[in-house]
Amino acid sequence: MVARRGSSGPDPVALVEIDLYGELMIAASSADGERLSPDRIDEVLQVAADRSDPAEDQDARSRDTRSQDARP
């Protein structure tokens, strides 16, 4: 069991991470290839794929900030 410092109960975030890691290990052990594809990882973790370029996202946020600063 994973416990937080100064707490008698388990750390819920750590427990979720351990569960997700276990799901990935199960999927990897049954995979045909050497690695899981990014799409298969997203499927196992039940997340929506966001394959955008982080640099483009940062540029867009910078432009938004500048446009907000220019408003009267």
Coordinates of C-alpha atoms in Angstrom, one line a residue, residues 8 11 20 25 30 34 38 53 56 59-60 63:
S8 CA -2.5 6.9 7.5
D11 CA -2.2 8.1 -1.8
L20 CA -2.5 2.4 -15.2
M25 CA 2.2 -3.9 -18.7
S30 CA 0.2 -9.4 -25.2
E34 CA 8.2 -4.9 -29.9
P38 CA 0.9 5.6 -29.4
D53 CA 3.1 20.0 -31.7
E56 CA 2.8 25.2 -31.9
D59 CA 3.2 29.9 -30.0
A60 CA -0.6 30.0 -30.0
R63 CA -0.1 35.1 -29.5

